[in-house]
Short mmCIF file of N, CA, C and O in Angstrom, two decimals:
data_model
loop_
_atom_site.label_atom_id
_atom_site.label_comp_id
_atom_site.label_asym_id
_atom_site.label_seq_id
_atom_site.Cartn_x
_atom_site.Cartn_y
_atom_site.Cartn_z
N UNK A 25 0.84 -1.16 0.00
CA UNK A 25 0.00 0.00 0.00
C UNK A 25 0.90 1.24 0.00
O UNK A 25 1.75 1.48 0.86
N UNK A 26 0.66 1.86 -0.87
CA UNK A 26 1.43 3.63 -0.84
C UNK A 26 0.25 4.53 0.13
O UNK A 26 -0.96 4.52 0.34
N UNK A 27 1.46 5.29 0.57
CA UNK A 27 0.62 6.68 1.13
C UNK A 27 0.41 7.91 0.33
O UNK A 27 1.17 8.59 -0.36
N UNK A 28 -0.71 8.00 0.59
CA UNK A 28 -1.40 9.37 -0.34
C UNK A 28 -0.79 10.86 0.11
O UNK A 28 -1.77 11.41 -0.40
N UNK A 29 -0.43 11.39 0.36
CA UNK A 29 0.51 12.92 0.19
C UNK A 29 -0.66 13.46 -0.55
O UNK A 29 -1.12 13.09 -1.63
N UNK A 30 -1.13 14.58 0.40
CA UNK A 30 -1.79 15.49 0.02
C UNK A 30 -1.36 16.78 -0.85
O UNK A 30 -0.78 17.54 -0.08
N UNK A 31 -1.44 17.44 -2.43
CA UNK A 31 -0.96 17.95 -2.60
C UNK A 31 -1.40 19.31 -2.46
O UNK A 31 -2.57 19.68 -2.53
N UNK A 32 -0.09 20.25 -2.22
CA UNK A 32 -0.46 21.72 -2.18
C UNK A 32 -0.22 22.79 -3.47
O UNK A 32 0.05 23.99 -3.45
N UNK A 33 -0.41 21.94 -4.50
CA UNK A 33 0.06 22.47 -5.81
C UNK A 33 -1.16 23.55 -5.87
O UNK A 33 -1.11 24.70 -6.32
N UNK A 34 -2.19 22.92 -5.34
CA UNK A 34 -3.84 24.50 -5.86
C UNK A 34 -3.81 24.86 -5.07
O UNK A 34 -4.93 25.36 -4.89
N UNK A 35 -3.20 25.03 -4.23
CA UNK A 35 -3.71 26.10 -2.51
C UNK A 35 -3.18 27.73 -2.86
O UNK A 35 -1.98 27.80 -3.13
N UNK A 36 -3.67 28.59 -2.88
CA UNK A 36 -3.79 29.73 -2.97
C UNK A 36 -2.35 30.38 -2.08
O UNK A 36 -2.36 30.05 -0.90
N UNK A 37 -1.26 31.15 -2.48
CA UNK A 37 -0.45 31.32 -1.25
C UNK A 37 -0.41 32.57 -1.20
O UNK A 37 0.02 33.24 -2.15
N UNK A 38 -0.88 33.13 0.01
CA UNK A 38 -1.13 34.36 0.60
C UNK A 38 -0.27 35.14 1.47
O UNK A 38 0.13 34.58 2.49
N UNK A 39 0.13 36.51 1.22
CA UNK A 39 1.46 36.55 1.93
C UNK A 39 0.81 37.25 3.42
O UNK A 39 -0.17 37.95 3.65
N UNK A 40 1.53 36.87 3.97
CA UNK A 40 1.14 36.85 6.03
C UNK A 40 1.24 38.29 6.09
O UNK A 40 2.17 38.84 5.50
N UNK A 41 0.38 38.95 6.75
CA UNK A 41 0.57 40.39 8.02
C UNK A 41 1.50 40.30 8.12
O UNK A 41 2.17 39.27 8.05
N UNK A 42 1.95 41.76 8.38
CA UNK A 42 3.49 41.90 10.04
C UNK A 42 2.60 41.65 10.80
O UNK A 42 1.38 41.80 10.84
N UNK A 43 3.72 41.04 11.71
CA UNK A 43 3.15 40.49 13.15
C UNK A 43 3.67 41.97 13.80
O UNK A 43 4.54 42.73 13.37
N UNK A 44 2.74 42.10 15.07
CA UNK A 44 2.63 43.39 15.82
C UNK A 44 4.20 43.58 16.36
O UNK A 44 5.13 43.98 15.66
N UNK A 45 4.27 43.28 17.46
CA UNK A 45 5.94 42.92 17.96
C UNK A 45 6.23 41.61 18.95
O UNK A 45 6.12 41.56 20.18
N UNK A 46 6.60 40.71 18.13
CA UNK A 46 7.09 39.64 18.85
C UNK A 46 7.53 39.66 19.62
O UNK A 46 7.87 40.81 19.93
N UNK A 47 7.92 38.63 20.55
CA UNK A 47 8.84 38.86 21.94
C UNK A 47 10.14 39.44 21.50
O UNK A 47 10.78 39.03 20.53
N UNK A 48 10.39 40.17 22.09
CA UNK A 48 11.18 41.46 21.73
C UNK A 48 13.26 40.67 21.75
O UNK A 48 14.30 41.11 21.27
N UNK A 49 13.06 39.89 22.26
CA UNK A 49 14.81 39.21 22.39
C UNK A 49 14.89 38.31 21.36
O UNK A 49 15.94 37.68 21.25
N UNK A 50 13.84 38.08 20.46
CA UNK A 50 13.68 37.11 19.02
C UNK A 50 14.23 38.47 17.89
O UNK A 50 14.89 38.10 16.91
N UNK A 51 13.98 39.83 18.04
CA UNK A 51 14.25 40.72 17.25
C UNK A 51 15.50 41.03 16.84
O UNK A 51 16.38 40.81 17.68
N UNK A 52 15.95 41.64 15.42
CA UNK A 52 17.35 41.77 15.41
C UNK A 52 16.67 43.50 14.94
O UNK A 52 15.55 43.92 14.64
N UNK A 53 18.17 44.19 15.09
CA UNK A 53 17.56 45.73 15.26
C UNK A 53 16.82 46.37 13.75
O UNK A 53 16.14 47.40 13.67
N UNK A 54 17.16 45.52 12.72
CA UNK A 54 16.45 45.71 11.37
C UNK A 54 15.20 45.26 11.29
O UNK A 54 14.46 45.86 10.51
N UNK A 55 14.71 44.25 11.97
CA UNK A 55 13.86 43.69 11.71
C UNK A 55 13.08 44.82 13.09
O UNK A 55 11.97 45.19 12.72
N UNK A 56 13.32 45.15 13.95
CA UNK A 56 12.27 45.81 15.00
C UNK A 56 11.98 47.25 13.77
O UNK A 56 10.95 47.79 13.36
N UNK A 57 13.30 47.42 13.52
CA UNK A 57 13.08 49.34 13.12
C UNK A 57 11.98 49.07 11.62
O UNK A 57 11.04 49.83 11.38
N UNK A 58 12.35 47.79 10.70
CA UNK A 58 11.35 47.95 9.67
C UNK A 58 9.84 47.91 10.10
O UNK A 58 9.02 48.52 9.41
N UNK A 59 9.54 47.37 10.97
CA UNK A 59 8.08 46.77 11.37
C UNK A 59 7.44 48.09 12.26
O UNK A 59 6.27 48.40 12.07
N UNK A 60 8.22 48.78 13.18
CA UNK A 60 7.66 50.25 13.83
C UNK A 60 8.01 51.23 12.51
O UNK A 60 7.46 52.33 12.45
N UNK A 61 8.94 50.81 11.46
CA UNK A 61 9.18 52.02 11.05
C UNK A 61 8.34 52.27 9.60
O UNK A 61 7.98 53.35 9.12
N UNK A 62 8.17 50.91 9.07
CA UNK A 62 7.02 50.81 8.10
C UNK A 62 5.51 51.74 8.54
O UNK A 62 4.85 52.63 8.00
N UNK A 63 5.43 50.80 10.07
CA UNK A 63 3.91 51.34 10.51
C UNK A 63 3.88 53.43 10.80
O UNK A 63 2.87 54.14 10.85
N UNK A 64 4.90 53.74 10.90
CA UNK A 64 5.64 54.94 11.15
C UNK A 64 5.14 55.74 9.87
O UNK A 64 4.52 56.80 9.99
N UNK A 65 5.47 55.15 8.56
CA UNK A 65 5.76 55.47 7.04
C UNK A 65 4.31 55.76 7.18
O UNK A 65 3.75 56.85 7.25
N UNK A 66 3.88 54.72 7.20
CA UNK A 66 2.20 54.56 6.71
C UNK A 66 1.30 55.60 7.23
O UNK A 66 0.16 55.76 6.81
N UNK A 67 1.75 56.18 8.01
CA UNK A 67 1.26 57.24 9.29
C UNK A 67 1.34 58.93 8.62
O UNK A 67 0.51 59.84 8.50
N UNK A 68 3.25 58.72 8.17
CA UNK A 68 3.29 59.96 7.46
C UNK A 68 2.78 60.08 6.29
O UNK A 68 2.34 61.18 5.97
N UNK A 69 2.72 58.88 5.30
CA UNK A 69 2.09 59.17 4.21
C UNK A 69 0.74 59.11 3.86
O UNK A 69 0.27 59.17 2.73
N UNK A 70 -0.18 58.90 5.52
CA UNK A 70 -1.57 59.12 5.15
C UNK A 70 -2.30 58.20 4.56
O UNK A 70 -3.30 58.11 3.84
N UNK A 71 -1.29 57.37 5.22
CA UNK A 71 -1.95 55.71 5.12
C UNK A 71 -2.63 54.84 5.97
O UNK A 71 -3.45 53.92 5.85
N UNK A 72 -2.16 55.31 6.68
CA UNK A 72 -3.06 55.25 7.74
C UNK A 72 -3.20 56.25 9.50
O UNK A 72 -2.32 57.06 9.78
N UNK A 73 -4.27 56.01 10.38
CA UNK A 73 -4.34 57.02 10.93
C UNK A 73 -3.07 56.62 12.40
O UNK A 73 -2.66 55.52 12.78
N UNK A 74 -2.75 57.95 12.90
CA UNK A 74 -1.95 57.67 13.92
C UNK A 74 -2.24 56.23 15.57
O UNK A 74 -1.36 55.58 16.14
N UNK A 75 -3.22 56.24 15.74
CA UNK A 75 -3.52 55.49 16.38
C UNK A 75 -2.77 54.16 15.94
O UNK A 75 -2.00 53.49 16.62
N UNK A 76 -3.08 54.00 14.93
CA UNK A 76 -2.50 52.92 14.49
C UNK A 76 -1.01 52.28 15.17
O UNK A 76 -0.80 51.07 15.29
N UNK A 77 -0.17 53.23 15.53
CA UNK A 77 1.05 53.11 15.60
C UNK A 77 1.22 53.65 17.48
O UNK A 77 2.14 53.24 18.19
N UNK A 78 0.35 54.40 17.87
CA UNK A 78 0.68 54.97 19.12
C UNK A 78 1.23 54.39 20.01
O UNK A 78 2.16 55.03 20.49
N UNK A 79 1.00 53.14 20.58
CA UNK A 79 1.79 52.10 21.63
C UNK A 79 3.25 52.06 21.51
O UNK A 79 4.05 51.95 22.44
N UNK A 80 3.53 52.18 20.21
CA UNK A 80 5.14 52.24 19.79
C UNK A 80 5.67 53.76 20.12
O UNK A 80 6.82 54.00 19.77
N UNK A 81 5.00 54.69 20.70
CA UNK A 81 6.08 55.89 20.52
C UNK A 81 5.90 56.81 21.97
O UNK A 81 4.87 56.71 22.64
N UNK A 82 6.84 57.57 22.30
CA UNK A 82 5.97 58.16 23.14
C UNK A 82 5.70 59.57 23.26
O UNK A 82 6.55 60.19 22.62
N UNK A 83 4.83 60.38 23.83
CA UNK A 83 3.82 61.20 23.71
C UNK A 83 4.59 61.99 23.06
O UNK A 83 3.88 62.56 22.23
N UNK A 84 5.87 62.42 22.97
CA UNK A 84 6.45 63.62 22.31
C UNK A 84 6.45 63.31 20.73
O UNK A 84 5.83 63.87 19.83
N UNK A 85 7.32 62.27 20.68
CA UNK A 85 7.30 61.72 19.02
C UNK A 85 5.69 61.67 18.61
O UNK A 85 5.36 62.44 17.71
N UNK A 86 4.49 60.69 19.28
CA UNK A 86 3.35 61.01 18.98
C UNK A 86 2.46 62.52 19.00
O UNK A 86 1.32 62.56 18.53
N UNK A 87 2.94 63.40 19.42
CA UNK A 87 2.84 64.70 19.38
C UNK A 87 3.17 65.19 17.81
O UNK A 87 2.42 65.52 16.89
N UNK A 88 4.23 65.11 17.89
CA UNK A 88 5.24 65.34 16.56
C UNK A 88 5.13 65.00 15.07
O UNK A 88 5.42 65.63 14.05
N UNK A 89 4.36 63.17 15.42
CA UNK A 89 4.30 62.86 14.19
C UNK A 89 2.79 63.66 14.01
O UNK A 89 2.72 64.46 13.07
N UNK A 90 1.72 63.49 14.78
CA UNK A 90 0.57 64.52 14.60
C UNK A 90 0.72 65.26 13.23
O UNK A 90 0.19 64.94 12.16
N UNK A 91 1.63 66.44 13.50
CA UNK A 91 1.90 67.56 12.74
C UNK A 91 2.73 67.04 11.55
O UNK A 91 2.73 67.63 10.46
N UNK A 92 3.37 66.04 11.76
CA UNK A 92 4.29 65.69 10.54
C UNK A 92 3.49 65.35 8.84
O UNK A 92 2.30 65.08 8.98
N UNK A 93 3.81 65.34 7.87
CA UNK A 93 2.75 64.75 6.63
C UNK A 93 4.48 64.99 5.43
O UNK A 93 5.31 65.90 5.34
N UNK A 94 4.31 63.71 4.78
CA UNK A 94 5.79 63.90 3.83
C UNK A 94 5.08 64.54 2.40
O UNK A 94 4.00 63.98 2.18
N UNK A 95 5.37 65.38 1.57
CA UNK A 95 4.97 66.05 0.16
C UNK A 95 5.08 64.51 -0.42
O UNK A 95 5.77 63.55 -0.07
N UNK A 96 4.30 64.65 -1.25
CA UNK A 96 4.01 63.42 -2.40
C UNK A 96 3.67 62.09 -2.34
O UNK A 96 3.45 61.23 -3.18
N UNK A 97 3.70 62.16 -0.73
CA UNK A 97 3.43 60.57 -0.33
C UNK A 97 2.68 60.12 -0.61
O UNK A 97 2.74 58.89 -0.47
N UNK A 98 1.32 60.73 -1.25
CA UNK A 98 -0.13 60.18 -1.70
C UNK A 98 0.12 59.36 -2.84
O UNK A 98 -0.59 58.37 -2.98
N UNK A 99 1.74 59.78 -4.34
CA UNK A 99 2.10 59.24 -5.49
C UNK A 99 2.06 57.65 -4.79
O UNK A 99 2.58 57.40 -3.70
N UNK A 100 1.48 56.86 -5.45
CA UNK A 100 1.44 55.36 -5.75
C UNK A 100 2.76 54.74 -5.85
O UNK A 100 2.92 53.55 -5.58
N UNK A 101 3.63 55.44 -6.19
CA UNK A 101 5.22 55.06 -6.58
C UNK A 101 5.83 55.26 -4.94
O UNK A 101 6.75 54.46 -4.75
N UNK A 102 5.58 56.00 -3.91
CA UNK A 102 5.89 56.75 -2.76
C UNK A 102 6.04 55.20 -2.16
O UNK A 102 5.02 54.51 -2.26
N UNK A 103 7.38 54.49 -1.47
CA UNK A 103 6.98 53.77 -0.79
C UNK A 103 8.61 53.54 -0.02
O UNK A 103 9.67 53.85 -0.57
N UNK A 104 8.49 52.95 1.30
CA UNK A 104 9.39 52.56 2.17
C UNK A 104 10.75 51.83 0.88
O UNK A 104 10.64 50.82 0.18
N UNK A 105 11.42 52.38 0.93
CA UNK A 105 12.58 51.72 -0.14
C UNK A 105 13.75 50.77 0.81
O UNK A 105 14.27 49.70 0.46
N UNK A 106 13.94 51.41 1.92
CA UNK A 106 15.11 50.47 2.58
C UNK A 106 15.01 50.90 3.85
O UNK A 106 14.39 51.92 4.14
N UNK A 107 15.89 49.86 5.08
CA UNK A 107 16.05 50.04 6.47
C UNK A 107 17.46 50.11 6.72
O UNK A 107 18.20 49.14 6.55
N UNK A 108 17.72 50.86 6.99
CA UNK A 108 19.28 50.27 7.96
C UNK A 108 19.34 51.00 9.16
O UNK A 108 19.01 52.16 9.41
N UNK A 109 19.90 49.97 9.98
CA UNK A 109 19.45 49.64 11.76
C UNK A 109 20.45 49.62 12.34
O UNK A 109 21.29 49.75 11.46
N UNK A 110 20.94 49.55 13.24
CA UNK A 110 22.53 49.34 13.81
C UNK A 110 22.08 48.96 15.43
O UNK A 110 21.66 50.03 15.86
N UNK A 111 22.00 48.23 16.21
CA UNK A 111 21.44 48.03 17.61
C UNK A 111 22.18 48.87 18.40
O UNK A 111 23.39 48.85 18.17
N UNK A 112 21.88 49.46 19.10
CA UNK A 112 23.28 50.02 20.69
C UNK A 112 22.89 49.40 21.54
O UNK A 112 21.85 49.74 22.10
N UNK A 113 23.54 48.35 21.92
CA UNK A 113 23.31 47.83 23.09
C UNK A 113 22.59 46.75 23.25
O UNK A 113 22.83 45.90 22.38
N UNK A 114 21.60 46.38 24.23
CA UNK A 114 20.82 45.22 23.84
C UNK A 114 19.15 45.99 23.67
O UNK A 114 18.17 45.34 23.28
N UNK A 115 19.11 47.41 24.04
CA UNK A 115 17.58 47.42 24.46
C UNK A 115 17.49 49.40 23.44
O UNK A 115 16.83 50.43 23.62
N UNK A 116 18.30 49.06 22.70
CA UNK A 116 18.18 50.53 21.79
C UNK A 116 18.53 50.40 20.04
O UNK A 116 19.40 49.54 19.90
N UNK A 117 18.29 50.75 19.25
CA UNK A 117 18.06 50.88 17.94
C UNK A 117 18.51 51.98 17.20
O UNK A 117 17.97 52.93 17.77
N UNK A 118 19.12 52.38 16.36
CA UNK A 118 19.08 53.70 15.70
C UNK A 118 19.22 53.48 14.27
O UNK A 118 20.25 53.18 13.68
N UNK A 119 17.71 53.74 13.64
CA UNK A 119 17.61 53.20 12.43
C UNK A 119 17.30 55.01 11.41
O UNK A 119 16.95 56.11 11.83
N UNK A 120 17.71 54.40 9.70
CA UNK A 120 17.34 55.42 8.81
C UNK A 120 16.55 54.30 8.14
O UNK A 120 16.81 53.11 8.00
N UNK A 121 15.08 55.35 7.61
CA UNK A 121 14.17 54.77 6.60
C UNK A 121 14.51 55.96 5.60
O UNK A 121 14.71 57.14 5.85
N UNK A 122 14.50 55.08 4.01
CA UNK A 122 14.62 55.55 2.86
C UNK A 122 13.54 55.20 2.17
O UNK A 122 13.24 54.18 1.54
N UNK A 123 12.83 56.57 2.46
CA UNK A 123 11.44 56.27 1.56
C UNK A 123 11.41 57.23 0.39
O UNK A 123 12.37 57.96 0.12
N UNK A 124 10.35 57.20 -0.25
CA UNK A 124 10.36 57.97 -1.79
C UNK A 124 9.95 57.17 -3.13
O UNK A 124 9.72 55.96 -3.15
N UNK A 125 9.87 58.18 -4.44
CA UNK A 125 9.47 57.76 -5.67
C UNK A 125 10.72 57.85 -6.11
O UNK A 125 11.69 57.17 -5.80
N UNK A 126 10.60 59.02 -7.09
CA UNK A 126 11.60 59.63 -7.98
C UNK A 126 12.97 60.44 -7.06
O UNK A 126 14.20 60.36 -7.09
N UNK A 127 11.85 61.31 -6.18
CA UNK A 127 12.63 62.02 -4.92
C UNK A 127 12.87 61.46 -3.68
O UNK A 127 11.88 61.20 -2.99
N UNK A 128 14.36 61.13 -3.09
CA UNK A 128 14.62 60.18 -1.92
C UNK A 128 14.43 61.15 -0.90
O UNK A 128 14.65 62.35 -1.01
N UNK A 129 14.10 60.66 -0.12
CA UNK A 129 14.34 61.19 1.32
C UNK A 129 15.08 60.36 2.28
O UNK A 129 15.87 59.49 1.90
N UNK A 130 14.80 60.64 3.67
CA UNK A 130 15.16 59.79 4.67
C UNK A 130 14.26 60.37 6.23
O UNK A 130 13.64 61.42 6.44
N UNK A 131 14.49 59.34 7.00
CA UNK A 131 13.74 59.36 8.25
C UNK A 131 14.51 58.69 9.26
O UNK A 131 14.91 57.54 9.09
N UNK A 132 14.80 59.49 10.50
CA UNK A 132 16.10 58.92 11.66
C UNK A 132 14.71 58.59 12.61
O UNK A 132 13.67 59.22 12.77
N UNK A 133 15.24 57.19 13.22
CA UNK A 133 14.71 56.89 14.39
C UNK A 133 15.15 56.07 15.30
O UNK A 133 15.76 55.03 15.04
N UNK A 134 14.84 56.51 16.57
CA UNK A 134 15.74 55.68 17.74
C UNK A 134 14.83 54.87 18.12
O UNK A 134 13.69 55.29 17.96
N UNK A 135 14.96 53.69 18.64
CA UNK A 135 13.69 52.75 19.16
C UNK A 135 14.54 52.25 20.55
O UNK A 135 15.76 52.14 20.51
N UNK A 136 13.81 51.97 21.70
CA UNK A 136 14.45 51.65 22.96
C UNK A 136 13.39 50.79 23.49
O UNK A 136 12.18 50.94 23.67
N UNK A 137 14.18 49.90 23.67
CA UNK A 137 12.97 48.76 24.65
C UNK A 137 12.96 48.94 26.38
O UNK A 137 13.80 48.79 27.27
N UNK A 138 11.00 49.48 26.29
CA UNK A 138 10.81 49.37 27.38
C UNK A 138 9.75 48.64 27.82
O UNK A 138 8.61 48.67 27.35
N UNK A 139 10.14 47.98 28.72
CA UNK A 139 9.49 46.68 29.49
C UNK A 139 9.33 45.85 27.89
O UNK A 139 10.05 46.12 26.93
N UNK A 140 8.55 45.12 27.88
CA UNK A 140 8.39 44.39 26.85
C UNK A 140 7.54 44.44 25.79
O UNK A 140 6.67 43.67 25.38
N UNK A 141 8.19 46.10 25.20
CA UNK A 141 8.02 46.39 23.85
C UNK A 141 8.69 47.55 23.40
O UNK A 141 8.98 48.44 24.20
N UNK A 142 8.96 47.63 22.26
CA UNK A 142 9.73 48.71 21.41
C UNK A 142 9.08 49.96 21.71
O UNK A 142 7.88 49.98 21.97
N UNK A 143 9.78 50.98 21.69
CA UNK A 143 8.91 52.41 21.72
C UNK A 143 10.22 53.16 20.97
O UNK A 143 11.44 53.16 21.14
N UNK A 144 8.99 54.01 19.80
CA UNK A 144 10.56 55.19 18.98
C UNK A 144 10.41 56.43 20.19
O UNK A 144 9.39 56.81 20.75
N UNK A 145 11.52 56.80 20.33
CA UNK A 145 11.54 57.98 21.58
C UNK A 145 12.23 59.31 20.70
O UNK A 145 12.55 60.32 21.33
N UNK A 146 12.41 59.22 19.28
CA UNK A 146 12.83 60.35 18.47
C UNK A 146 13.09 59.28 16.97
O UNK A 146 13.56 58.21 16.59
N UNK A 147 12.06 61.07 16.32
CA UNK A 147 11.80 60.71 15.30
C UNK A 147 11.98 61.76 14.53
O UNK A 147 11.34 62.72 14.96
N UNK A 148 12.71 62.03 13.37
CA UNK A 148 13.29 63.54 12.38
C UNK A 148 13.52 63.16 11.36
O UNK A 148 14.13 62.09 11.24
N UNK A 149 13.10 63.89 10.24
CA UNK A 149 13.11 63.71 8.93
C UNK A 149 14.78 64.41 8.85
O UNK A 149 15.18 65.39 9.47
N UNK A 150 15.59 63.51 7.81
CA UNK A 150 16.63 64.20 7.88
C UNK A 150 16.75 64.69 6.13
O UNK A 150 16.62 64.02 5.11
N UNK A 151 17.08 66.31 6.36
CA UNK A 151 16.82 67.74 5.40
C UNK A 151 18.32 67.28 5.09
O UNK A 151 19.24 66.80 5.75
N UNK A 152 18.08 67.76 3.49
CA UNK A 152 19.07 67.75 2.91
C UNK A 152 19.54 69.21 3.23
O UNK A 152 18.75 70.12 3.50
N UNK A 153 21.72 69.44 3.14
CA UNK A 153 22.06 70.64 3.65
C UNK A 153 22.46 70.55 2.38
O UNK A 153 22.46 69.54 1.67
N UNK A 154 22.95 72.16 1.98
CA UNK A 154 23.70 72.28 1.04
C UNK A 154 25.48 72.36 1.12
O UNK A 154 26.03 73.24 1.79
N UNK A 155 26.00 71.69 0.61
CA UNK A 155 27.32 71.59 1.43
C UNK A 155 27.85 72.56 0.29
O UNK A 155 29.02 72.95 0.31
#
C-alpha cells in the first residue's frame, strides 16, 4: 500500500501580516526598526491614521508625528525603499528609513525597549544641507 501525500500544488499562497511585535529578544535591530518604522511610514504618508502606531512611541514623538505629513506621499510610486538599523546595546536601535518615488528622502529613528516592547523615543526627517 502507498501513502497518499496530500498535494499543495492548488492552494492559494497568501502573503502573512506583520506580526505586531514579537517577543522582543527574538528581534534583530532591522527587523524591529522595519516593522515600527514601516507602521511609522504609513502614518506619514496618510496611510493610515496615527492610532495605528501609538503604543510604539511616546507622547512627544506622537505629538510630533501629529503635525508631521511627507509632500508626495499620496504618489502610488511613494513607498518605504530600505532600512538600515545598527542596535546600541541590547535594548536601543538607531535606524534610517529611505522612503520615496523619484525624490529620496530619509527618516532617523531611535527605538528603545521598554518593558516588553519597542517604543521610537525620536523621530526627524533628515533635510538635505547644502554643502
Amino acid at each position: 500500500m502507498t501513502a497518499i501525500r496530500p498535494s499543495t500544488e492548488h492552494l492559494r499562497r497568501t502573503d502573512a501580516p506583520l506580526p505586531a511585535i514579537p517577543d522582543p529578544r527574538q528581534r534583530t535591530a532591522v527587523s524591529v526598526a522595519s516593522v515600527i518604522g514601516r507602521q511609522v511610514f504609513n502614518v506619514l504618508a496618510g496611510r493610515s491614521g496615527a492610532r495605528s502606531v501609538r503604543e510604539h512611541l511616546t507622547a512627544t514623538v506622537f505629538g510630533n508625528l501629529l503635525g508631521l505629513r511627507l509632500r508626495g506621499a499620496d504618489h502610488p510610486e511613494y513607498r518605504l525603499r530600505s532600512v538600515h538599523a545598527c542596535a546600541i546595546g541590547d535594548s536601543a536601535v538607531e535606524a534610517c528609513l529611505v522612503v520615496g518615488a523619484h525624490r529620496v528622502r530619509a527618516l532617523a529613528l531611535r527605538l528603545e525597549r521598554r518593558a516588553e516592547r519597542w517604543v521610537c523615543t525620536r523621530l526627524s526627517p533628515v533635510e538635505r544641507s547644502a554643502i
